[in-house]
N, CA, C and O atoms as a DFTB+ gen file, in Angstrom:
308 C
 N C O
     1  1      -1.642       0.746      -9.329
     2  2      -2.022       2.090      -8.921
     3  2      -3.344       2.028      -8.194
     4  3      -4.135       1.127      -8.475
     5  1      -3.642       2.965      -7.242
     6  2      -4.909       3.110      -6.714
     7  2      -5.728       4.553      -6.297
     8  3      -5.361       5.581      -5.727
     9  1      -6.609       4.244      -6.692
    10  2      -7.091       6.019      -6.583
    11  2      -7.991       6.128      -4.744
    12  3      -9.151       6.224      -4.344
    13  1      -6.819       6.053      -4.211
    14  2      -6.634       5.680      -2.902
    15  2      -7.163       7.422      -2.085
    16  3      -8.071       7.638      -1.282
    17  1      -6.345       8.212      -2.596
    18  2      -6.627       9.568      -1.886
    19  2      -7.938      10.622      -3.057
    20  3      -7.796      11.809      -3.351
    21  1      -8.956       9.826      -3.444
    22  2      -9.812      10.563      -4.363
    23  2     -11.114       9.815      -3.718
    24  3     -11.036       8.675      -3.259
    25  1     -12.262      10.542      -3.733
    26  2     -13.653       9.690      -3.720
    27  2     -13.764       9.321      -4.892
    28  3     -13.456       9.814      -5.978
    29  1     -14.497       7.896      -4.387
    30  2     -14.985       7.239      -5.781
    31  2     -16.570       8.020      -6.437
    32  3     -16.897       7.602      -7.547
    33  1     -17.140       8.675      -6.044
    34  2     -17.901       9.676      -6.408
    35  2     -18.647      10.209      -5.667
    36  3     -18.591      10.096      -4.442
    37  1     -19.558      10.949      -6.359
    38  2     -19.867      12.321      -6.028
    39  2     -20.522      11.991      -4.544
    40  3     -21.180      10.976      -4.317
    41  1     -20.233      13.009      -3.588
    42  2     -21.531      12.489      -1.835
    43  2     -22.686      12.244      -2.206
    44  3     -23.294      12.337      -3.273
    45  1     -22.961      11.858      -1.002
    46  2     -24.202      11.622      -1.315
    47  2     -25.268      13.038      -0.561
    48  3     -26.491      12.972      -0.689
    49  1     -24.904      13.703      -0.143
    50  2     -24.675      15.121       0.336
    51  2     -25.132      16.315      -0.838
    52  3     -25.792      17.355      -0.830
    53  1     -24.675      15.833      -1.433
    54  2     -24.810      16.549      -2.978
    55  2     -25.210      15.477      -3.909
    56  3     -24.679      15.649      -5.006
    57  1     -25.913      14.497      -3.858
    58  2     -27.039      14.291      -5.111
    59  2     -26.341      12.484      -5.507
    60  3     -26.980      11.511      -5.905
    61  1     -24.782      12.599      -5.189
    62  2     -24.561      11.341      -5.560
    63  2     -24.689      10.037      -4.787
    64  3     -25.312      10.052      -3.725
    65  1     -24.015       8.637      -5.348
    66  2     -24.205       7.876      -4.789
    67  2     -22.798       7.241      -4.060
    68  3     -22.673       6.209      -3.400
    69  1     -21.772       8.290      -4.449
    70  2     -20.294       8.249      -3.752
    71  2     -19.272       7.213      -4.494
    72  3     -18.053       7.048      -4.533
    73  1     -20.760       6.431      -5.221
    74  2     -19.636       5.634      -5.935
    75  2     -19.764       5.824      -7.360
    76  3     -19.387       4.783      -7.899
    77  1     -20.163       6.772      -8.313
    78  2     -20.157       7.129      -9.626
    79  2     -19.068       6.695     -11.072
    80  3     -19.239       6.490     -12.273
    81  1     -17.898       6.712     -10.100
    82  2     -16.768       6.049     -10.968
    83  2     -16.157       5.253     -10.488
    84  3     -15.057       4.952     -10.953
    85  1     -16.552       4.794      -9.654
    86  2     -15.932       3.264      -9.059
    87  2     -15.432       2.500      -9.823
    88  3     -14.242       2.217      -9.683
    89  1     -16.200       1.935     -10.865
    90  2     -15.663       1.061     -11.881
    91  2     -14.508       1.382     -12.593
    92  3     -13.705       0.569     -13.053
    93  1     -14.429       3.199     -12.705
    94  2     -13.030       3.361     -13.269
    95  2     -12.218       3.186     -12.504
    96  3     -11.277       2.573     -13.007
    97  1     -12.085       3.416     -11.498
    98  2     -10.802       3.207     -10.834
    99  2     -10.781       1.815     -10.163
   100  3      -9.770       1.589      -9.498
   101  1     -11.588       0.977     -10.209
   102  2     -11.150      -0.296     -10.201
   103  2     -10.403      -0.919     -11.833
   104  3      -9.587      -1.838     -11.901
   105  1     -10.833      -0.302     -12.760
   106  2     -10.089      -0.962     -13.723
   107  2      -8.702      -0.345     -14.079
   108  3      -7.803      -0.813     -14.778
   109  1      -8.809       1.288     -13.146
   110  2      -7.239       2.102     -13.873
   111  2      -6.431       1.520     -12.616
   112  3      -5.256       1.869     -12.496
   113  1      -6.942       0.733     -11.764
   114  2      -5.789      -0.072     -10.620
   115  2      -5.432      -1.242     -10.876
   116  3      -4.640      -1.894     -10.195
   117  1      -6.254      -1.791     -12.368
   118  2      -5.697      -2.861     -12.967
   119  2      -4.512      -2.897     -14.065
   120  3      -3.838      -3.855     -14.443
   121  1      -4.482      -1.681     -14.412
   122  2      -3.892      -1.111     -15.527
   123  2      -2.049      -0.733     -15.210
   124  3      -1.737      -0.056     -14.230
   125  1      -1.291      -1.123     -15.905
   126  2       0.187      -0.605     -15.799
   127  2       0.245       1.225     -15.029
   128  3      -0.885       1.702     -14.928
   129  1       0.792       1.671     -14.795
   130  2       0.990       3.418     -14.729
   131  2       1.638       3.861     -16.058
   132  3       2.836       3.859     -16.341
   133  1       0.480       4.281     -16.887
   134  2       1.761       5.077     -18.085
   135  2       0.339       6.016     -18.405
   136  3      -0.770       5.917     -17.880
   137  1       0.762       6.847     -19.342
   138  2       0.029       7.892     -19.497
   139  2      -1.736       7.636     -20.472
   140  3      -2.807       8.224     -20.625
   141  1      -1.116       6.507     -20.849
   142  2      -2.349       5.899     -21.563
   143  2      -3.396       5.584     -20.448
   144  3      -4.437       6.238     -20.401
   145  1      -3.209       4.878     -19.808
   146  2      -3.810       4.831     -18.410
   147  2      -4.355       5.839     -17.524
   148  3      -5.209       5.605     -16.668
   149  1      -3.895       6.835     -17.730
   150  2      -4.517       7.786     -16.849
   151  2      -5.492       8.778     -18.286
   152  3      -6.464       9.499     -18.063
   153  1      -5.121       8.623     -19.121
   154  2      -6.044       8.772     -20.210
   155  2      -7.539       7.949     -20.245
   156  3      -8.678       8.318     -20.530
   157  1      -7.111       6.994     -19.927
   158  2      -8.516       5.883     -19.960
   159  2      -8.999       6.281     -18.654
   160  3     -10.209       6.499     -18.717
   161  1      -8.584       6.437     -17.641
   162  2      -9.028       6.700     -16.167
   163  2     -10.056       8.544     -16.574
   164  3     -11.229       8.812     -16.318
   165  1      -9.384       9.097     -16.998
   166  2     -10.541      10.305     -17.666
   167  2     -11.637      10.079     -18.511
   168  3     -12.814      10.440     -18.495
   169  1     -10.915       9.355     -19.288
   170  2     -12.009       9.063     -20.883
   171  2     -13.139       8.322     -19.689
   172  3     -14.266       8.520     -20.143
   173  1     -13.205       7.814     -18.804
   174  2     -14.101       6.861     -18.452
   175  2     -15.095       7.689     -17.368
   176  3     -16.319       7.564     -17.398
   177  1     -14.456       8.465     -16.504
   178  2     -14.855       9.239     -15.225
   179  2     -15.664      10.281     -15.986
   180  3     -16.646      10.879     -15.546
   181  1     -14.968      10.448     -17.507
   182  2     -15.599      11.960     -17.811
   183  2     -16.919      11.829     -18.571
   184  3     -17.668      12.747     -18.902
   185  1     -17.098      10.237     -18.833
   186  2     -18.534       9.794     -19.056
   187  2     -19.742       9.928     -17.778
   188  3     -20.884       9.513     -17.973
   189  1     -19.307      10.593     -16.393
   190  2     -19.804      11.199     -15.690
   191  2     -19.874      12.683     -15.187
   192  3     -20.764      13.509     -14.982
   193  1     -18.614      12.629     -15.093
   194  2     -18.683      14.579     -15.209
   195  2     -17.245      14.803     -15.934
   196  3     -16.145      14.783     -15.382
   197  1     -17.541      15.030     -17.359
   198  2     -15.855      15.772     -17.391
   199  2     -15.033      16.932     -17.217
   200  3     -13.994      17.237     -17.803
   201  1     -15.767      17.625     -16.175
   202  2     -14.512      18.356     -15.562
   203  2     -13.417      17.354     -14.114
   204  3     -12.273      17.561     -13.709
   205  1     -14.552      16.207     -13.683
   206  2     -13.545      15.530     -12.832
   207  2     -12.371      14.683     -13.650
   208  3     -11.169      14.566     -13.411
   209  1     -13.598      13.880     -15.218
   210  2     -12.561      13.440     -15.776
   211  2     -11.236      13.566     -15.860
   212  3     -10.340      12.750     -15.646
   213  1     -11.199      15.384     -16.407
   214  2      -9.839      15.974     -16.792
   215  2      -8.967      16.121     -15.366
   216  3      -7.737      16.128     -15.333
   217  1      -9.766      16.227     -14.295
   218  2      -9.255      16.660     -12.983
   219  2      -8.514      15.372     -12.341
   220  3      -7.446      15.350     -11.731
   221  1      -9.496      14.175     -12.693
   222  2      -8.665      12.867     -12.636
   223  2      -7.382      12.354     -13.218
   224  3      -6.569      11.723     -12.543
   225  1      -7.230      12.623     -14.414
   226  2      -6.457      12.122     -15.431
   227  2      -5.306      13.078     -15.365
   228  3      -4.206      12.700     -15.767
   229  1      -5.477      14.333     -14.872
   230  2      -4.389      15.081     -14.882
   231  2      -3.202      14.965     -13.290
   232  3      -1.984      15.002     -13.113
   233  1      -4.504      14.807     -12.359
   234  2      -3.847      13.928     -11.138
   235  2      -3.114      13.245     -10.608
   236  3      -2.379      13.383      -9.630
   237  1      -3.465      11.897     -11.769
   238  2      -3.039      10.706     -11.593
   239  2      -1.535      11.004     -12.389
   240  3      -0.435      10.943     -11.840
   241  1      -1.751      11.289     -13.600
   242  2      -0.448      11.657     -14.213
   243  2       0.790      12.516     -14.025
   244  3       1.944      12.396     -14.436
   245  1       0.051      13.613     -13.111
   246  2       1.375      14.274     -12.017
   247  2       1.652      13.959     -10.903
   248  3       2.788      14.128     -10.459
   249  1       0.610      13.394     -10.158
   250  2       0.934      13.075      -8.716
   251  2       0.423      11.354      -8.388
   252  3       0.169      10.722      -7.363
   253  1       0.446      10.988     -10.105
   254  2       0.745       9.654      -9.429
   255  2       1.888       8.651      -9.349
   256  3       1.634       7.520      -8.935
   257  1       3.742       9.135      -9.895
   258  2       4.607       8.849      -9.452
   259  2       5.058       9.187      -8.870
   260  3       6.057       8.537      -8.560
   261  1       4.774      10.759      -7.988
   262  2       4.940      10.828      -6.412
   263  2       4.520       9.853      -6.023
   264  3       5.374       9.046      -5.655
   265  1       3.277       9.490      -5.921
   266  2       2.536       8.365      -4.726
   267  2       3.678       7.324      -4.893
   268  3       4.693       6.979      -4.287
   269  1       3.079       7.036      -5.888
   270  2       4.436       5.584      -5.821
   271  2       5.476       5.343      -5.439
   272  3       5.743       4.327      -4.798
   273  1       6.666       6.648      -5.901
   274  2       8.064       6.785      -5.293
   275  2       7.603       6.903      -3.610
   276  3       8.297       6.168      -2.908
   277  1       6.624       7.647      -2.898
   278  2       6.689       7.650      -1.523
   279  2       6.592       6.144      -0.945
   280  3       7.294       5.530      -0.142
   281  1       5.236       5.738      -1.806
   282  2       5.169       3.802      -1.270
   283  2       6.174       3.032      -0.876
   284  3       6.404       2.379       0.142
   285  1       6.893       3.291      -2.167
   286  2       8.047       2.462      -2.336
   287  2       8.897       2.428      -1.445
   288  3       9.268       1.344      -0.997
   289  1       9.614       4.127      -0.791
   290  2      10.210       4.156       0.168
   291  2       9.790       4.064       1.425
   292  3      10.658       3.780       2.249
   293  1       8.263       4.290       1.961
   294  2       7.778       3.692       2.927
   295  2       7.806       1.986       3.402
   296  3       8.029       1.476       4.500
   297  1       7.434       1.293       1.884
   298  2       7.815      -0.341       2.382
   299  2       9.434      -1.001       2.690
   300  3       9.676      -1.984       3.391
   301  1      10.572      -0.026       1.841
   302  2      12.002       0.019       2.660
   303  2      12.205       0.211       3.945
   304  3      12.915      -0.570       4.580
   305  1      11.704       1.117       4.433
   306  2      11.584       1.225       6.549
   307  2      10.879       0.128       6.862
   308  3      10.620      -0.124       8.038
């Protein structure tokens, strides 16, 4: 999985350094896709802000086997 269509954190525009949770989503792209996973991908983000946490984790878990099913049929063409 990859948290491909999300910033890795906050701008730098607004106070951040763009990369705030980087580390989570390098480790939730190491991780299988199951719901535990996108659990840890919150539990971790929301040690920075948890309203993205929840905003992450809820994301990934609805619209992240869309992404995949689209991948998938994109690398068939």
């Amino acid at each position: 999985m990859e948290c491909t269509y999300w910033p890795d954190g906050w701008p730098t525009w607004l106070g951040g350094t763009g990369q705030e949770w980087l580390p989570c989503c390098q480790a939730h792209d190491l991780a299988p896709m199951t719901l535990q996973s996108a659990a840890d991908l919150g539990a971790c983000v929301a040690k920075v802000s948890p309203w993205m946490g929840l905003i992450m984790m809820i994301g990934v878990a609805v619209f992240g086997p869309i992404y995949l099913a689209t991948r998938r049929l994109k690398k068939r063409n």
